[in-house]
Short mmCIF file of C-alpha atoms in Angstrom, two decimals:
data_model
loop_
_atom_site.label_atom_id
_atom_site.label_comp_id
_atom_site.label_asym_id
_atom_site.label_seq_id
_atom_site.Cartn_x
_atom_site.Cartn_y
_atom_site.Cartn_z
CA UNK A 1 -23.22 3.56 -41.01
CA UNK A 2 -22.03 3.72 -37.63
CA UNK A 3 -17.91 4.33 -36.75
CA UNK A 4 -15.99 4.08 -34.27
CA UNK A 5 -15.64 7.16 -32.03
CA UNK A 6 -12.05 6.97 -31.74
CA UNK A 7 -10.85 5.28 -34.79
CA UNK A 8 -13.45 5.44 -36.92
CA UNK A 9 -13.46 1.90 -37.85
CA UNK A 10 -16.73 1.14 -39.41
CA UNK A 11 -19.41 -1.18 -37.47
CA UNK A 12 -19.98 -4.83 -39.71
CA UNK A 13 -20.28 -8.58 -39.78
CA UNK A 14 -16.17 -8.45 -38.71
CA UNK A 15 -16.75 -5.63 -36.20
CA UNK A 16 -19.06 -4.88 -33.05
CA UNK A 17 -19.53 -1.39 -31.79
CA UNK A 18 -20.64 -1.09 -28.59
CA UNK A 19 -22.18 2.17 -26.76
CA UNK A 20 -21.13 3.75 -23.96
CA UNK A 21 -22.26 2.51 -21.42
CA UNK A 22 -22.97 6.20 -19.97
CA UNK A 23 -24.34 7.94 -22.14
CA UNK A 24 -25.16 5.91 -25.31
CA UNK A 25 -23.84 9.12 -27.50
CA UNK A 26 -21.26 7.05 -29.04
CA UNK A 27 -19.69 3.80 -30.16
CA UNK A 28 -16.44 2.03 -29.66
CA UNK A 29 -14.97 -0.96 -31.67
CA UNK A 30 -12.66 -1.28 -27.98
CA UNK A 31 -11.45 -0.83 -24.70
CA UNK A 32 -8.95 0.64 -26.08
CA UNK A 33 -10.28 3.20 -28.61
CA UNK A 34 -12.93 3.62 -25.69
CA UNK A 35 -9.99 4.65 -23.53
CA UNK A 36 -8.25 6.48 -25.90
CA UNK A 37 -11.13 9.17 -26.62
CA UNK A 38 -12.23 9.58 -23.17
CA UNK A 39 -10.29 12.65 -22.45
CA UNK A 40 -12.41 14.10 -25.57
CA UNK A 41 -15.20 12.26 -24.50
CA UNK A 42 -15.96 13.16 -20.78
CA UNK A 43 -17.56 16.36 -21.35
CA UNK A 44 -20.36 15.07 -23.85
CA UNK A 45 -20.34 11.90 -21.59
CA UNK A 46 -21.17 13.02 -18.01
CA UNK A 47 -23.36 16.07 -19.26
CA UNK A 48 -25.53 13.80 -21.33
CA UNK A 49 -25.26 11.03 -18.59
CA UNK A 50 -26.33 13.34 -15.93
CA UNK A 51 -29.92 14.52 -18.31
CA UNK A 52 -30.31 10.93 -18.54
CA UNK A 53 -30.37 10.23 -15.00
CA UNK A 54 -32.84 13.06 -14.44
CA UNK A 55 -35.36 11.94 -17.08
CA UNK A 56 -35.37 8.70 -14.36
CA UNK A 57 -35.35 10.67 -11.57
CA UNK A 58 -38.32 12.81 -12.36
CA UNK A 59 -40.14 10.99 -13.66
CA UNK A 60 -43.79 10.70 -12.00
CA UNK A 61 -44.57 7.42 -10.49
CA UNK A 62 -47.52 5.52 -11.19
CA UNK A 63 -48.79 5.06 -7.52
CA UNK A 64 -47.11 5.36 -4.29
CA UNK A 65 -45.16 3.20 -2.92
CA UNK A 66 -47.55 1.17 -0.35
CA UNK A 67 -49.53 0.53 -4.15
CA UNK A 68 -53.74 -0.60 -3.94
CA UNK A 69 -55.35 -2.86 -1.98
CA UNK A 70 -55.91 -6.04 -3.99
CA UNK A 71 -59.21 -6.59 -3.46
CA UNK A 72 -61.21 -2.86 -3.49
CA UNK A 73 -58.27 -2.04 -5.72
CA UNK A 74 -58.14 1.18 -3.91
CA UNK A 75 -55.09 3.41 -3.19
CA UNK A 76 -53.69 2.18 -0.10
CA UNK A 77 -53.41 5.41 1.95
CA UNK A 78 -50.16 7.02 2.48
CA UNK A 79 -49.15 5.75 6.26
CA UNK A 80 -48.94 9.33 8.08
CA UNK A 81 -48.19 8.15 11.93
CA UNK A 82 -46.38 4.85 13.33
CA UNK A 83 -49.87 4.73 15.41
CA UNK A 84 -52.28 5.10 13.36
CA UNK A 85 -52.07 1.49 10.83
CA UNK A 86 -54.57 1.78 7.67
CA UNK A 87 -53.52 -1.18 6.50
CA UNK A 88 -52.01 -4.65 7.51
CA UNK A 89 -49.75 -7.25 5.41
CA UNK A 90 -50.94 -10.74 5.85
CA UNK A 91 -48.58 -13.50 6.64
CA UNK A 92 -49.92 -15.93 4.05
CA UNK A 93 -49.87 -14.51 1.24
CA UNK A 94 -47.92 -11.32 1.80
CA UNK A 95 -51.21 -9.33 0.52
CA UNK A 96 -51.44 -5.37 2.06
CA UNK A 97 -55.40 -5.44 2.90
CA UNK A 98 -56.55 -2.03 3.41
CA UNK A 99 -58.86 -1.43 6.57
CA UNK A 100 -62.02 -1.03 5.09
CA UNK A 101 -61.96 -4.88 3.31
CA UNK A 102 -59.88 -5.82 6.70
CA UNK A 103 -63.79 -4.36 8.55
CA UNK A 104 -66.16 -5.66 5.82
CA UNK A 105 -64.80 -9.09 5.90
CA UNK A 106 -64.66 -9.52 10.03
CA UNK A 107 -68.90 -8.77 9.41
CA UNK A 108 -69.22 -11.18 6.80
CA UNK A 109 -67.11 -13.86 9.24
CA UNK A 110 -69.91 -12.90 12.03
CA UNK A 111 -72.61 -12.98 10.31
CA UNK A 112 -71.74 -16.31 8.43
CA UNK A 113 -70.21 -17.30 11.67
CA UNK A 114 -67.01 -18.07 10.04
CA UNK A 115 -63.54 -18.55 11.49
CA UNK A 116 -61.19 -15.77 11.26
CA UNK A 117 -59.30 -15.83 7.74
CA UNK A 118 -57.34 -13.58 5.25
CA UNK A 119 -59.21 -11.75 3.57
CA UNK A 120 -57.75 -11.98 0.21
CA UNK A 121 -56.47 -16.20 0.44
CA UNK A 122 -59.10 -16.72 3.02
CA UNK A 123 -56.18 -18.68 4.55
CA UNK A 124 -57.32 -19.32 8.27
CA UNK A 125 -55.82 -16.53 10.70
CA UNK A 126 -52.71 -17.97 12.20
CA UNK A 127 -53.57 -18.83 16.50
CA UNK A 128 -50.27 -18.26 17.36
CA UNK A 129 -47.05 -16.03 16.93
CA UNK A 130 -45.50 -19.00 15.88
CA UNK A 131 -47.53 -20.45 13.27
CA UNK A 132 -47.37 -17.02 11.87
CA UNK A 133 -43.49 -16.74 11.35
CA UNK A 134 -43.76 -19.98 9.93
CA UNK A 135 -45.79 -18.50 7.43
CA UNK A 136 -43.59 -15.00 6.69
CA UNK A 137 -40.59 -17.70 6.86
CA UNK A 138 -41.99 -19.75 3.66
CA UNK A 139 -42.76 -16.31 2.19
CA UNK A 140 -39.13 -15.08 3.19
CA UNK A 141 -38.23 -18.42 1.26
CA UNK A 142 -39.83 -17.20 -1.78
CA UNK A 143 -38.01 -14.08 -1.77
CA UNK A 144 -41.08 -11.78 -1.54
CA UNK A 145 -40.29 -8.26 -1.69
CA UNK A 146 -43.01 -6.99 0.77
CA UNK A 147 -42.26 -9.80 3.51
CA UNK A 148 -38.35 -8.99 3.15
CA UNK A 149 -39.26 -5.80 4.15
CA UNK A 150 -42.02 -6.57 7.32
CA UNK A 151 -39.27 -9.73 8.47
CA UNK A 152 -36.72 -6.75 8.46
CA UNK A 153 -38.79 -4.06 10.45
CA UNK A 154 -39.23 -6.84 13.11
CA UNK A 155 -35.61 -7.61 13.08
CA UNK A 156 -34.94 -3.53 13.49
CA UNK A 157 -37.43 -3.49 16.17
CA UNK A 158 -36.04 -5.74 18.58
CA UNK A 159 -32.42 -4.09 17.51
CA UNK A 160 -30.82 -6.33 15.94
CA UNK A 161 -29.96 -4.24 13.04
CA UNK A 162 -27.38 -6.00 11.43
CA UNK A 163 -30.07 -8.77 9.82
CA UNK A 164 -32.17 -6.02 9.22
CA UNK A 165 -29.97 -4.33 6.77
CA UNK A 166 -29.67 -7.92 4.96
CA UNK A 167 -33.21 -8.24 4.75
CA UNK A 168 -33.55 -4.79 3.16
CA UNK A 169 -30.95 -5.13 0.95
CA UNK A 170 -32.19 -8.22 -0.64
CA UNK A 171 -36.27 -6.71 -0.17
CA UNK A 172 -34.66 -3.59 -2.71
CA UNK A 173 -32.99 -5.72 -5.05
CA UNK A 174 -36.80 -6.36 -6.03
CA UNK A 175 -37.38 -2.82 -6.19
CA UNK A 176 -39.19 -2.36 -2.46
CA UNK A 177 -38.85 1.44 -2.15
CA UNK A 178 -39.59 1.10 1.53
CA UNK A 179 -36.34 -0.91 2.11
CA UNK A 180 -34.72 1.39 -0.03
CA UNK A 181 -35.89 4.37 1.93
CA UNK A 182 -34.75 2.44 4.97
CA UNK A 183 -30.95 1.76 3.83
CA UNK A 184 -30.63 5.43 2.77
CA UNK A 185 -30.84 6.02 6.95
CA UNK A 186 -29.15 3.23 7.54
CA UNK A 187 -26.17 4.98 5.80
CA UNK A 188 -26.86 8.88 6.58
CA UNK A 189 -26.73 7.87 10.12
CA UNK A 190 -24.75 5.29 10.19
CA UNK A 191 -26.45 2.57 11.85
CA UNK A 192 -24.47 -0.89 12.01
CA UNK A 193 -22.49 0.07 8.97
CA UNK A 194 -20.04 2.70 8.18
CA UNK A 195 -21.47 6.24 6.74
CA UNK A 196 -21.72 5.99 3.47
CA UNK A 197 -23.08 9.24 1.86
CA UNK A 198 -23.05 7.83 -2.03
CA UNK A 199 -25.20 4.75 -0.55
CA UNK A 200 -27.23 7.18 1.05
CA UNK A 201 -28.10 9.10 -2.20
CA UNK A 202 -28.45 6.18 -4.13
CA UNK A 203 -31.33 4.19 -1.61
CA UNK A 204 -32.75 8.07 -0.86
CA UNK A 205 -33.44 8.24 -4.85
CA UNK A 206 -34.53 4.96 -5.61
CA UNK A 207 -36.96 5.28 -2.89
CA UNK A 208 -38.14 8.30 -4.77
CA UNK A 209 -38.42 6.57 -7.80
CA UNK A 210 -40.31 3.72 -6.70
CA UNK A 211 -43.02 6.32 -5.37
CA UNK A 212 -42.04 7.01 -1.66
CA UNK A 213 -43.58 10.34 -0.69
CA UNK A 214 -40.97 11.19 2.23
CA UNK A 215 -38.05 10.01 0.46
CA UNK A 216 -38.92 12.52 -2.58
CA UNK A 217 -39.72 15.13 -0.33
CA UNK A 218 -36.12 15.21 1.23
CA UNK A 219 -34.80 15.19 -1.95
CA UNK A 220 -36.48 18.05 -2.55
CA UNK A 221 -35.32 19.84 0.84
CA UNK A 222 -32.16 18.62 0.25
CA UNK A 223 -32.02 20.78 -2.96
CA UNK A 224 -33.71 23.69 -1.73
CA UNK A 225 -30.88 23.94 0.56
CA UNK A 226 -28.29 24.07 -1.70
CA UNK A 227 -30.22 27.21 -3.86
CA UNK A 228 -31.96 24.44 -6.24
CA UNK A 229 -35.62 25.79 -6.01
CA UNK A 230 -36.49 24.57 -9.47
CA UNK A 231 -35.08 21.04 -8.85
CA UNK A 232 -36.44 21.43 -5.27
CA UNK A 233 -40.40 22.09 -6.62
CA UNK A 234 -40.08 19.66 -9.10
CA UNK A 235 -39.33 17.19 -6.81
CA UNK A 236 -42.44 18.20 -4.32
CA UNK A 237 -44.83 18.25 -7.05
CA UNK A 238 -44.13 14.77 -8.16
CA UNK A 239 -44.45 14.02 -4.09
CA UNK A 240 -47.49 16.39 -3.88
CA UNK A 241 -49.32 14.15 -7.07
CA UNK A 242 -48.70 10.90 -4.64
CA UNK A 243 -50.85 12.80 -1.99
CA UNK A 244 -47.49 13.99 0.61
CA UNK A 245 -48.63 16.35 2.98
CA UNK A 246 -45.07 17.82 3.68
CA UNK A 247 -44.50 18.48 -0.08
CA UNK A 248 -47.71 20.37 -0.54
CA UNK A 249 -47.45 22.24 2.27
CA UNK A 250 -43.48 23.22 0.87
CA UNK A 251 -45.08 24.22 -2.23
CA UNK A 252 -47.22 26.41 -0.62
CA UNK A 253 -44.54 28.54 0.82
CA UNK A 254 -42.54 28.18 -2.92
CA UNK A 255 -46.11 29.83 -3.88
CA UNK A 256 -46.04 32.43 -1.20
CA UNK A 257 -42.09 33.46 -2.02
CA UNK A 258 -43.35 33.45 -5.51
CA UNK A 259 -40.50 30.55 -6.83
CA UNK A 260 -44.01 28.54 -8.04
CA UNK A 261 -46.50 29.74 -10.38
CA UNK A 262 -50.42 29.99 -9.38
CA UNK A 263 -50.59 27.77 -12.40
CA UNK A 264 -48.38 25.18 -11.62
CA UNK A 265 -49.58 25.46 -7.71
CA UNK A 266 -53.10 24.65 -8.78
CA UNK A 267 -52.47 21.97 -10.38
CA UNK A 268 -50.23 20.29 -8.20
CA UNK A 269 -53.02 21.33 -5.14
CA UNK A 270 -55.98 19.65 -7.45
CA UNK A 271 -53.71 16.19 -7.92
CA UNK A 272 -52.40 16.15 -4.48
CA UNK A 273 -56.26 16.46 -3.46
CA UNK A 274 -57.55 13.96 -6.35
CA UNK A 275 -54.63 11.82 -5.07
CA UNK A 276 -55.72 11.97 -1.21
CA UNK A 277 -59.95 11.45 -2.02
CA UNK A 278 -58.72 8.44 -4.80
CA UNK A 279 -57.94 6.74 -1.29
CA UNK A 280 -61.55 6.87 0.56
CA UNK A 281 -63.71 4.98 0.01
CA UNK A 282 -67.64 4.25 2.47
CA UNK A 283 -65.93 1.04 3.95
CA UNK A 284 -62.98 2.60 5.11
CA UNK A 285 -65.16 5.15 6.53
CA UNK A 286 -66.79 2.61 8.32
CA UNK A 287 -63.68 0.98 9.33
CA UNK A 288 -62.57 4.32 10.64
CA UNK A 289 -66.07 4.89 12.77
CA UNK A 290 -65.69 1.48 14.30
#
């Protein structure tokens, strides 16, 4: 039978213990009992709060953040360079479309000697820079995560940065790591709001969690500079296993100073590699050559 942690009143039909919020160690049939055992509480509390956060933090991510194309159901490559775009969201229906299905379906349009159209809605291709904010507008209206995010990076672009931020905020409130990645600059630098270093840790790692390479990889920096290696490799090898070029590259000196096994190197050099060849594919080859 569960007790109170303070009082030891026992939990029944007349009485409901609730955890801590923290930690779920322990119960409390109050407020009051909660506050009255915190003093003996804290050090149980924030050490077993702190593992609990971790087992989040490190956890490996299914897929990176950009996710698959919807149609080859392909990993959509990791974007590298602002100039070099292997993929493109489309207005209508907020779908990424990686290059290769972007390439194969412009040759089935000529050959069929079709109109231009998504290739995923086969909604027709918007003629104008108007019609097509209409469409990211209705999609903006249906709070969709991805279009939050694009609608924000235009916003940012043209500087005004203060509707970019709301944008983003309300994009990661859906869990968009790429908005999330882009408040944590917003308040390391500083940009349109005040500093905030506690808002920058907390966008920086759930950028991480939701799979963003370069956001895991500074976490990992960030904790090789304070003496962290094992923290700092563990956080590279989960970015390595998304296919980051930066984190495997870190690794590799880790490997050289001798902080990371030949085992453990290996293996994260055989999933960074299994992670970067998941994402090729003939078509986007093609798209590439073209």
């Amino acid at each position: 039978m569960m007790c109170c942690a303070s009082c030891g009143t026992a939990g029944g039909d007349e009485v409901t213990l609730k955890n801590c919020n923290a930690c779920h160690l322990v119960r409390y049939c109050s407020v009051k009992c909660q506050r009255e055992h915190w003093s003996q509480h804290k050090l149980a509390c924030k050490k077993r709060s702190a593992e609990l956060k971790d087992e989040i933090l490190f956890k490996q991510p299914e897929s990176s953040y950009v996710g698959d194309c919807p149609i080859c159901l392909l990993p959509i490559p990791i974007p590298k360079s602002q100039d070099i775009v292997r993929s493109t969201m489309y207005s209508c229906c907020s779908k990424v479309i990686c290059n290769g299905c972007i390439h194969a379906n412009i040759l089935r349009e000529i050959e069929a000697r079709l109109p231009p159209s998504c290739p995923f809605c086969r909604h027709p291709t918007p003629k104008t820079d108007a019609e097509n904010d209409l469409l990211l507008m209705k999609r903006v209206e249906a709070n969709d995560p991805v279009t939050l995010h694009q609608v924000g990076m235009r916003r940012y672009c043209t500087g005004d940065i203060a509707t970019a931020i709301e944008y983003w905020k309300k994009a990661s409130q859906s869990g968009d790591a790429a908005s999330h990645y882009k408040l944590s600059s917003v308040y390391h630098e500083g940009w349109g709001v005040q500093k905030d270093l506690k808002k920058f840790m907390y966008h920086l790692e759930q950028a991480a969690i939701g799979g963003h390479d370069i956001a895991r990889y500074n976490l990992g920096a960030m904790e090789e500079r304070k003496g962290n290696d094992d923290r700092a490799a563990k956080h590279w090898i989960i970015a390595a296993n998304l296919g980051c070029d930066p984190a495997i590259k870190a690794l590799k000196g880790f490997y050289a100073q001798g902080v990371v096994s030949k085992e453990d190197f290996g293996t994260a050099l055989r999933a960074y590699q299994g992670a970067v060849g998941a994402t090729k594919s003939p078509q986007r080859d093609a798209a590439e050559a073209a």
